Amino acid sequence: MGKPSRRQFLKIMGATGAALLAGKQAKANEGHKINNETIGMLYDATKCVGCKACMSACKRVNGDYGSLSYERAKFDTDGLWDAPEDLSGSTRTLIKLFKQSEQEWSYVKYSCMHCQKPSCVSVCPVAAMTRDPETGIVDYNKNTCIGCRYCQVACAFNIPKFQWDRALPQIVKCDLCKNTNLPKKGISACAEVCPAGAIMFGKRKDLLEEAEKRLRENPGKYINHIYGANELGGTNHIYLASMQFNKLGLPTLKDAAPAEFSEKIQHTIYKGFIAPVALYSTLCFIALKNMKKHGGEEGGHDTNTDKGGHH
Amino acid sequence: MGHDEYQVHEAKILTPSFIVLLTLTLIGFALIALRFIKGIGAVSNMSDGYPWGIWITYDVATGTAIACGGYAMAILIYIRNRMHYHPMIRSAILTSMFGYGLAGFSVMVDVGRPWNAYNFFVPSKWQVNSAMFEVAVCVMAYTTVLIMEFLPAILTTLEKTEWKTLQHMLDLIYGRLGMERPERIGDRLDKVKELAAWARPRLDKVLIFIIVLGITLPTMHQSSLGSLLLIASTKLHPLWHTGFLPLLFLINCMYIGYSIAILESVISCYAFKRPFETKELSGLARIIPFLTVIWLCVVIGDLAWRGQLGKALSFDFYSCFFLLEFCLIASGSLILFSKRRRESIRWLFSSAALIVLGGALYRFNVYLIGFNPGKGWHYFPSLAELMITVGIVAFEILGYQVLVKILPVLPKLHTRDQHTAAHPMGEKA
């Protein structure tokens, strides 16, 4: 074999590239690769004082964006008191308190986890849910959304919320202040205002490094687990806490992303649209053959006399 | 298998059942209006934990399976080449058309932002990872196909009509207005007749390709209805969450399809006082156990493979529903294994009913009963929510009742009698 031709060269390069990629992917779970350059938040439950400044800031900054309004408690008609029970169509982040006993308790912050392989993005039929490949922000576009609520069915954290009480409803979830605080100040509003330093905002790799450092330096203080590091293929919102995460309302999850599983099956069935086309042509072939047997008619009009002759 | 196989069912349209169904339909539609004014929360018990309620579970997931009669019959007639079932296809297609059309309609009631639904036609918005995208596109296409498949019945009627009722009504209106009815109306009506006469043979020529498309599309989206729940691996109970969901949904819709064709035929023959189509139905019934046995084998095999058989027999809440679904389907199929029972209308009816119930329960189990989003979430449909579903179903039955009385849908009685004789194709010279 002499000098490799151009085609061979490309082939070799392609194969090498694929092998390299495959090798890299093999390390990550289920063939999907975690990108640690994306941004997210580290919430340290042991530092949180439960002041709810983050909730308040979130509502202030995002109140107008996406036609949200402040949620008002039912007893509070004057709007002096904002006391959401849970994440909802007007609350994107929430602080809750878990009390094991008078001595043992922990705050916990809920919001979108910004998954590395988000189920909501995978299932949205019209691409209203998107994940920015650069920042990793999982965002929602109300101008595309049809309101099917499949994202709610798909999300293992039950995060996307729907405005059930509105004639023109939308899905509501944290978008890391993508259009509000982030472009202005380079940080999400909740992280910006946290007085206790419980929310750290930054690149995922820095957050993980910091979390690992805190675990290393404070033995016994934390549960030895970074929640979100690997859950469902990794999330960009990660947690440290002194109590079991499932007690804080964070579900115990496997490392595999559900979207990997469902997409694999869906794509196997519809790969290159070969199966449906093959099915259609095979069925056409059989049906036409069968029609011919019955008098060579295609739609079957005025075949009665023909058939009389056949039999 | 020409158009002469069918006849209009000559009967009064305004019957007591018509009034009842109309009332239910109107209540349903009034509540739908309320939903659009005050939001989905005002009429339904759906929540952020249970974002899909009875509308998606019944109207869409189960309703389209029940509307698979047309699909199942088309496979039998055109693919398995049992042309002697051909007289049964129009009523099957009519019910499928209603089932699918109204499933599409209830989706528009269910989705929060229906005005954005045009995005399904914008290629840049297509999201091919989504099973729902596949379902939506296929269901829309299939509904169109069903309308085209049903078009011959409408065209033949248009061709033959003398427009007597319409002319009578027009005369009445113009009489009231004290005017003469203009000539051009008559001309226009003749134009419609000509157009129908022109279109029908041309449609007949390509109809088989549309029919085959009408077999391909349900194969695709019925399996995808199962794929929809693949993503909910943390919420759907392991008794039902399996990679085989698409396959199970596909087989499920087929045996429901044949069973519903039997039920429909028995009920409409009973209601319209026509002789029962026993011979055809017992033939149809022979196919069902083969499908259900495959389905049951996949279910058990899959549970055993995933090590969930213990859960199936634990007799907790989920296990009970699983066993109920399983027993309904198994007992229905068991009846149909006996040749003697297959030839009795009573047994045919009860076994088909058992299988439809079991098959529908399977879909309820996957979409609602086996679905658990976590602590603190509960769902049971509200009265208004149920009434909307009831209204939509009532509208379906109402439409069927009316259309068979104005269009040639039901098999012609004398050709049917010949079909029941040994000669499968019948001679109609």
CSV table of C-alpha atoms in Angstrom, one decimal, chain A:
chain,number,residue,atom,x,y,z
A,1,MET,CA,0.0,0.0,0.0
A,2,GLY,CA,1.5,3.3,-1.1
A,3,LYS,CA,0.6,6.7,0.0
A,4,PRO,CA,-2.9,6.7,1.6
A,5,SER,CA,-5.4,8.4,-0.6
A,6,ARG,CA,-7.4,11.4,0.6
A,7,ARG,CA,-10.4,9.3,1.2
A,8,GLN,CA,-8.4,6.8,3.3
A,9,PHE,CA,-6.9,9.6,5.2
A,10,LEU,CA,-10.2,11.0,6.1
A,11,LYS,CA,-11.4,7.6,7.0
A,12,ILE,CA,-8.5,7.1,9.4
A,13,MET,CA,-9.0,10.5,10.9
A,14,GLY,CA,-12.7,9.9,11.3
A,15,ALA,CA,-12.1,6.6,13.0
A,16,THR,CA,-9.5,8.0,15.4
A,17,GLY,CA,-11.8,10.9,16.2
A,18,ALA,CA,-14.7,8.6,16.9
A,19,ALA,CA,-12.5,6.3,19.0
A,20,LEU,CA,-11.3,9.3,21.0
A,21,LEU,CA,-14.8,10.5,21.6
A,22,ALA,CA,-16.0,7.1,22.5
A,23,GLY,CA,-13.1,6.7,25.0
A,24,LYS,CA,-14.0,10.0,26.6
A,25,GLN,CA,-17.7,9.2,26.8
A,26,ALA,CA,-17.1,5.8,28.3
A,27,LYS,CA,-15.9,7.6,31.4
A,28,ALA,CA,-19.1,9.5,31.8
A,29,ASN,CA,-22.3,7.7,32.6
A,30,GLU,CA,-24.4,6.2,29.8
A,31,GLY,CA,-22.5,7.7,27.0
A,32,HIS,CA,-23.3,11.3,28.0
A,33,LYS,CA,-20.6,13.7,28.9
A,34,ILE,CA,-20.8,16.1,31.8
A,35,ASN,CA,-19.6,19.6,30.9
A,36,ASN,CA,-18.0,21.3,34.0
A,37,GLU,CA,-17.5,24.6,32.2
A,38,THR,CA,-21.2,25.4,32.5
A,39,ILE,CA,-22.5,27.6,35.3
A,40,GLY,CA,-24.6,26.7,38.3
A,41,MET,CA,-25.0,27.1,42.0
A,42,LEU,CA,-23.7,25.4,45.1
A,43,TYR,CA,-26.2,25.5,48.0
A,44,ASP,CA,-24.7,24.8,51.4
A,45,ALA,CA,-27.6,24.0,53.7
A,46,THR,CA,-25.4,24.3,56.8
A,47,LYS,CA,-24.7,27.9,56.0
A,48,CYS,CA,-28.3,28.9,55.2
A,49,VAL,CA,-30.0,30.9,57.9
A,50,GLY,CA,-33.5,30.7,56.3
A,51,CYS,CA,-33.9,34.5,55.8
A,52,LYS,CA,-35.6,33.9,52.5
A,53,ALA,CA,-33.8,36.9,51.0
A,54,CYS,CA,-33.1,34.7,47.9
A,55,MET,CA,-36.8,34.1,47.4
A,56,SER,CA,-37.6,37.8,47.8
A,57,ALA,CA,-34.8,38.8,45.4
A,58,CYS,CA,-35.9,36.2,42.9
A,59,LYS,CA,-39.5,37.6,42.8
A,60,ARG,CA,-38.3,41.2,42.7
A,61,VAL,CA,-36.0,40.6,39.8
A,62,ASN,CA,-38.1,38.2,37.8
A,63,GLY,CA,-41.5,39.6,38.9
A,64,ASP,CA,-42.2,41.3,35.7
A,65,TYR,CA,-40.2,39.0,33.4
A,66,GLY,CA,-42.4,36.5,31.7
A,67,SER,CA,-45.6,38.1,33.1
A,68,LEU,CA,-45.2,36.7,36.6
A,69,SER,CA,-46.7,38.3,39.6
A,70,TYR,CA,-46.0,38.0,43.2
A,71,GLU,CA,-47.8,35.2,44.9
A,72,ARG,CA,-50.0,36.3,47.7
A,73,ALA,CA,-51.1,34.1,50.5
A,74,LYS,CA,-54.9,33.6,50.6
A,75,PHE,CA,-55.4,35.5,53.8
A,76,ASP,CA,-53.3,38.4,52.7
A,77,THR,CA,-55.4,40.5,50.3
A,78,ASP,CA,-53.3,43.6,50.8
A,79,GLY,CA,-50.1,42.0,49.6
A,80,LEU,CA,-48.2,42.7,52.8
A,81,TRP,CA,-47.1,39.1,53.2
A,82,ASP,CA,-45.8,36.8,50.6
A,83,ALA,CA,-45.8,33.2,51.9
A,84,PRO,CA,-45.7,30.6,49.1
A,85,GLU,CA,-46.4,27.1,50.2
A,86,ASP,CA,-44.4,25.5,47.5
A,87,LEU,CA,-42.8,26.2,44.1
A,88,SER,CA,-45.6,27.3,41.9
A,89,GLY,CA,-46.6,29.3,38.8
A,90,SER,CA,-45.4,32.4,40.6
A,91,THR,CA,-42.5,31.1,42.7
A,92,ARG,CA,-39.2,29.9,41.2
A,93,THR,CA,-37.2,29.3,44.3
A,94,LEU,CA,-38.2,28.5,47.8
A,95,ILE,CA,-36.6,27.9,51.2
A,96,LYS,CA,-38.1,25.2,53.4
A,97,LEU,CA,-37.2,24.0,56.9
A,98,PHE,CA,-36.8,20.4,57.8
A,99,LYS,CA,-36.9,19.6,61.6
A,100,GLN,CA,-35.7,16.3,62.8
A,101,SER,CA,-35.8,17.4,66.4
A,102,GLU,CA,-35.4,20.7,68.2
A,103,GLN,CA,-31.6,20.4,67.9
A,104,GLU,CA,-31.4,18.9,64.5
A,105,TRP,CA,-32.8,20.8,61.6
A,106,SER,CA,-31.9,22.1,58.2
A,107,TYR,CA,-33.0,24.6,55.7
A,108,VAL,CA,-33.2,23.6,52.0
A,109,LYS,CA,-33.6,25.6,48.9
A,110,TYR,CA,-35.7,24.4,46.0
A,111,SER,CA,-35.3,25.5,42.4
A,112,CYS,CA,-34.6,24.1,39.0
A,113,MET,CA,-31.6,21.8,39.2
A,114,HIS,CA,-30.3,22.7,35.6
A,115,CYS,CA,-29.6,19.1,34.7
A,116,GLN,CA,-26.7,18.3,32.4
A,117,LYS,CA,-29.1,16.0,30.5
A,118,PRO,CA,-32.5,17.6,31.3
A,119,SER,CA,-35.6,15.4,30.9
A,120,CYS,CA,-37.8,18.5,30.2
A,121,VAL,CA,-35.6,19.5,27.2
A,122,SER,CA,-35.6,15.9,25.9
A,123,VAL,CA,-39.4,15.6,26.0
A,124,CYS,CA,-40.6,19.1,24.9
A,125,PRO,CA,-42.3,18.5,21.5
A,126,VAL,CA,-41.7,22.1,20.2
A,127,ALA,CA,-38.3,22.9,21.8
A,128,ALA,CA,-39.8,25.5,24.2
A,129,MET,CA,-37.4,24.0,26.8
A,130,THR,CA,-33.8,24.4,25.8
A,131,ARG,CA,-30.4,23.9,27.4
A,132,ASP,CA,-27.8,26.4,26.5
A,133,PRO,CA,-24.7,24.4,25.5
A,134,GLU,CA,-22.4,27.2,26.6
A,135,THR,CA,-23.8,28.2,30.0
A,136,GLY,CA,-25.8,25.0,30.7
A,137,ILE,CA,-28.9,27.1,31.6
A,138,VAL,CA,-32.1,25.2,31.1
A,139,ASP,CA,-34.5,27.9,29.8
A,140,TYR,CA,-38.1,28.1,28.9
A,141,ASN,CA,-39.7,30.1,26.1
A,142,LYS,CA,-43.3,30.9,26.6
A,143,ASN,CA,-43.7,32.0,23.0
A,144,THR,CA,-43.1,28.5,21.8
A,145,CYS,CA,-44.7,26.5,24.6
A,146,ILE,CA,-48.0,24.8,23.8
A,147,GLY,CA,-48.6,24.1,27.5
A,148,CYS,CA,-48.7,20.2,27.2
A,149,ARG,CA,-47.0,19.9,30.6
A,150,TYR,CA,-44.9,16.9,29.4
A,151,CYS,CA,-41.9,18.7,31.1
A,152,GLN,CA,-43.7,18.4,34.4
A,153,VAL,CA,-44.3,14.7,33.9
A,154,ALA,CA,-40.7,14.1,32.9
A,155,CYS,CA,-38.9,16.1,35.6
A,156,ALA,CA,-37.8,13.8,38.4
A,157,PHE,CA,-37.5,16.9,40.7
A,158,ASN,CA,-41.0,18.1,40.0
A,159,ILE,CA,-39.6,21.5,39.2
A,160,PRO,CA,-41.5,23.1,36.2
A,161,LYS,CA,-44.7,24.6,37.5
A,162,PHE,CA,-47.8,25.5,35.6
A,163,GLN,CA,-50.2,28.4,36.1
A,164,TRP,CA,-53.4,26.4,36.7
A,165,ASP,CA,-55.4,29.5,37.6
A,166,ARG,CA,-54.9,31.5,34.5
A,167,ALA,CA,-56.7,31.6,31.1
A,168,LEU,CA,-53.3,32.3,29.5
A,169,PRO,CA,-51.0,30.1,31.5
A,170,GLN,CA,-47.3,29.4,31.2
A,171,ILE,CA,-44.7,27.1,32.7
A,172,VAL,CA,-42.5,28.7,35.4
A,173,LYS,CA,-39.1,27.6,36.5
A,174,CYS,CA,-35.7,29.1,37.5
A,175,ASP,CA,-33.6,30.2,34.5
A,176,LEU,CA,-30.6,31.4,36.6
A,177,CYS,CA,-31.7,35.0,35.9
A,178,LYS,CA,-30.6,34.4,32.3
A,179,ASN,CA,-32.5,37.5,31.1
A,180,THR,CA,-32.5,39.6,34.3
A,181,ASN,CA,-29.8,39.7,36.9
A,182,LEU,CA,-27.2,37.6,35.1
A,183,PRO,CA,-26.6,39.8,32.1
A,184,LYS,CA,-26.5,42.9,34.3
A,185,LYS,CA,-24.5,41.6,37.3
A,186,GLY,CA,-23.0,38.3,36.2
A,187,ILE,CA,-24.7,36.5,39.0
A,188,SER,CA,-28.1,35.1,39.8
A,189,ALA,CA,-30.2,37.3,42.1
A,190,CYS,CA,-30.5,34.7,44.9
A,191,ALA,CA,-26.8,34.2,45.0
A,192,GLU,CA,-26.1,37.9,44.9
A,193,VAL,CA,-28.3,38.7,47.9
A,194,CYS,CA,-27.6,35.7,50.2
A,195,PRO,CA,-26.2,37.3,53.4
A,196,ALA,CA,-24.9,34.0,54.8
A,197,GLY,CA,-22.9,32.9,51.8
A,198,ALA,CA,-25.0,29.8,51.5
A,199,ILE,CA,-25.3,30.1,47.7
A,200,MET,CA,-22.2,30.1,45.6
A,201,PHE,CA,-22.5,31.0,42.0
A,202,GLY,CA,-20.0,29.9,39.4
A,203,LYS,CA,-18.6,27.4,37.0
A,204,ARG,CA,-19.6,23.8,37.8
A,205,LYS,CA,-15.9,22.7,38.1
A,206,ASP,CA,-15.2,25.4,40.7
A,207,LEU,CA,-18.4,24.6,42.6
A,208,LEU,CA,-17.5,20.9,42.7
A,209,GLU,CA,-14.0,21.7,43.8
A,210,GLU,CA,-15.3,24.0,46.6
A,211,ALA,CA,-17.8,21.4,47.7
A,212,GLU,CA,-15.1,18.7,47.9
A,213,LYS,CA,-12.9,21.1,49.8
A,214,ARG,CA,-15.6,21.7,52.4
A,215,LEU,CA,-16.3,18.0,52.8
A,216,ARG,CA,-12.6,17.4,53.2
A,217,GLU,CA,-12.0,20.2,55.7
A,218,ASN,CA,-15.1,19.7,57.9
A,219,PRO,CA,-15.2,16.0,58.6
A,220,GLY,CA,-18.4,15.0,60.4
A,221,LYS,CA,-20.2,18.3,59.6
A,222,TYR,CA,-21.7,17.2,56.3
A,223,ILE,CA,-23.3,14.1,54.9
A,224,ASN,CA,-20.5,12.8,52.7
A,225,HIS,CA,-22.2,13.3,49.4
A,226,ILE,CA,-22.4,16.1,46.9
A,227,TYR,CA,-26.1,16.0,45.8
A,228,GLY,CA,-26.3,16.7,42.1
A,229,ALA,CA,-22.7,15.7,41.3
A,230,ASN,CA,-23.9,12.6,39.5
A,231,GLU,CA,-27.6,12.4,40.1
A,232,LEU,CA,-29.5,11.9,36.8
A,233,GLY,CA,-26.3,12.5,34.8
A,234,GLY,CA,-25.3,15.5,36.9
A,235,THR,CA,-27.0,18.7,37.7
A,236,ASN,CA,-25.6,22.3,37.8
A,237,HIS,CA,-27.4,23.1,41.0
A,238,ILE,CA,-25.5,21.1,43.6
A,239,TYR,CA,-26.1,20.7,47.3
A,240,LEU,CA,-24.2,20.1,50.6
A,241,ALA,CA,-26.1,19.3,53.7
A,242,SER,CA,-25.8,17.9,57.2
A,243,MET,CA,-29.0,15.7,56.8
A,244,GLN,CA,-30.0,13.0,54.5
A,245,PHE,CA,-31.0,14.6,51.2
A,246,ASN,CA,-34.2,12.6,50.9
A,247,LYS,CA,-35.4,14.0,54.2
A,248,LEU,CA,-34.9,17.5,52.7
A,249,GLY,CA,-37.3,16.6,49.9
A,250,LEU,CA,-34.6,15.8,47.3
A,251,PRO,CA,-35.4,12.5,45.8
A,252,THR,CA,-32.9,9.6,45.9
A,253,LEU,CA,-31.9,9.1,42.3
A,254,LYS,CA,-29.7,7.0,40.1
A,255,ASP,CA,-26.8,8.4,38.2
A,256,ALA,CA,-28.3,7.6,34.8
A,257,ALA,CA,-30.2,10.3,33.0
A,258,PRO,CA,-33.8,9.1,32.2
A,259,ALA,CA,-33.5,11.0,28.9
A,260,GLU,CA,-30.7,8.7,27.8
A,261,PHE,CA,-32.9,5.7,28.2
A,262,SER,CA,-36.0,7.1,26.5
A,263,GLU,CA,-34.1,8.7,23.6
A,264,LYS,CA,-32.2,5.5,23.0
A,265,ILE,CA,-35.4,3.6,22.5
A,266,GLN,CA,-37.2,6.3,20.5
A,267,HIS,CA,-34.1,6.7,18.3
A,268,THR,CA,-33.7,3.0,17.7
A,269,ILE,CA,-37.3,2.8,16.5
A,270,TYR,CA,-37.0,5.9,14.3
A,271,LYS,CA,-33.4,5.7,13.2
A,272,GLY,CA,-33.1,7.6,9.9
A,273,PHE,CA,-36.8,7.1,9.5
A,274,ILE,CA,-35.9,3.8,7.9
A,275,ALA,CA,-38.4,1.6,9.8
A,276,PRO,CA,-41.5,3.7,9.0
A,277,VAL,CA,-40.6,3.9,5.3
A,278,ALA,CA,-39.9,0.2,5.2
A,279,LEU,CA,-43.1,-0.5,6.9
A,280,TYR,CA,-45.1,1.7,4.6
A,281,SER,CA,-43.6,0.2,1.4
A,282,THR,CA,-44.0,-3.4,2.6
A,283,LEU,CA,-47.6,-2.7,3.5
A,284,CYS,CA,-48.2,-1.1,0.2
A,285,PHE,CA,-46.7,-4.0,-1.6
A,286,ILE,CA,-48.9,-6.5,0.3
A,287,ALA,CA,-52.0,-4.5,0.0
A,288,LEU,CA,-51.6,-3.9,-3.8
A,289,LYS,CA,-51.0,-7.6,-4.3
A,290,ASN,CA,-54.1,-8.4,-2.3
A,291,MET,CA,-56.2,-5.8,-4.3
A,292,LYS,CA,-55.0,-7.4,-7.6
A,293,LYS,CA,-56.2,-10.8,-6.4
A,294,HIS,CA,-59.6,-9.2,-6.0
A,295,GLY,CA,-60.0,-7.9,-9.5
A,296,GLY,CA,-57.1,-5.5,-10.0
A,297,GLU,CA,-58.9,-2.6,-8.4
A,298,GLU,CA,-57.1,-0.1,-6.3
A,299,GLY,CA,-59.8,1.7,-4.5
A,300,GLY,CA,-62.4,-0.9,-5.1
A,301,HIS,CA,-65.1,0.9,-7.0
A,302,ASP,CA,-67.5,-1.0,-9.2
A,303,THR,CA,-65.8,-4.3,-8.7
A,304,ASN,CA,-68.9,-6.2,-8.0
A,305,THR,CA,-69.4,-7.4,-11.5
A,306,ASP,CA,-65.7,-8.3,-11.8
A,307,LYS,CA,-65.9,-10.3,-8.7
A,308,GLY,CA,-69.0,-12.1,-10.0
A,309,GLY,CA,-66.9,-13.2,-12.9
A,310,HIS,CA,-64.0,-14.3,-10.8
A,311,HIS,CA,-65.9,-16.7,-8.7
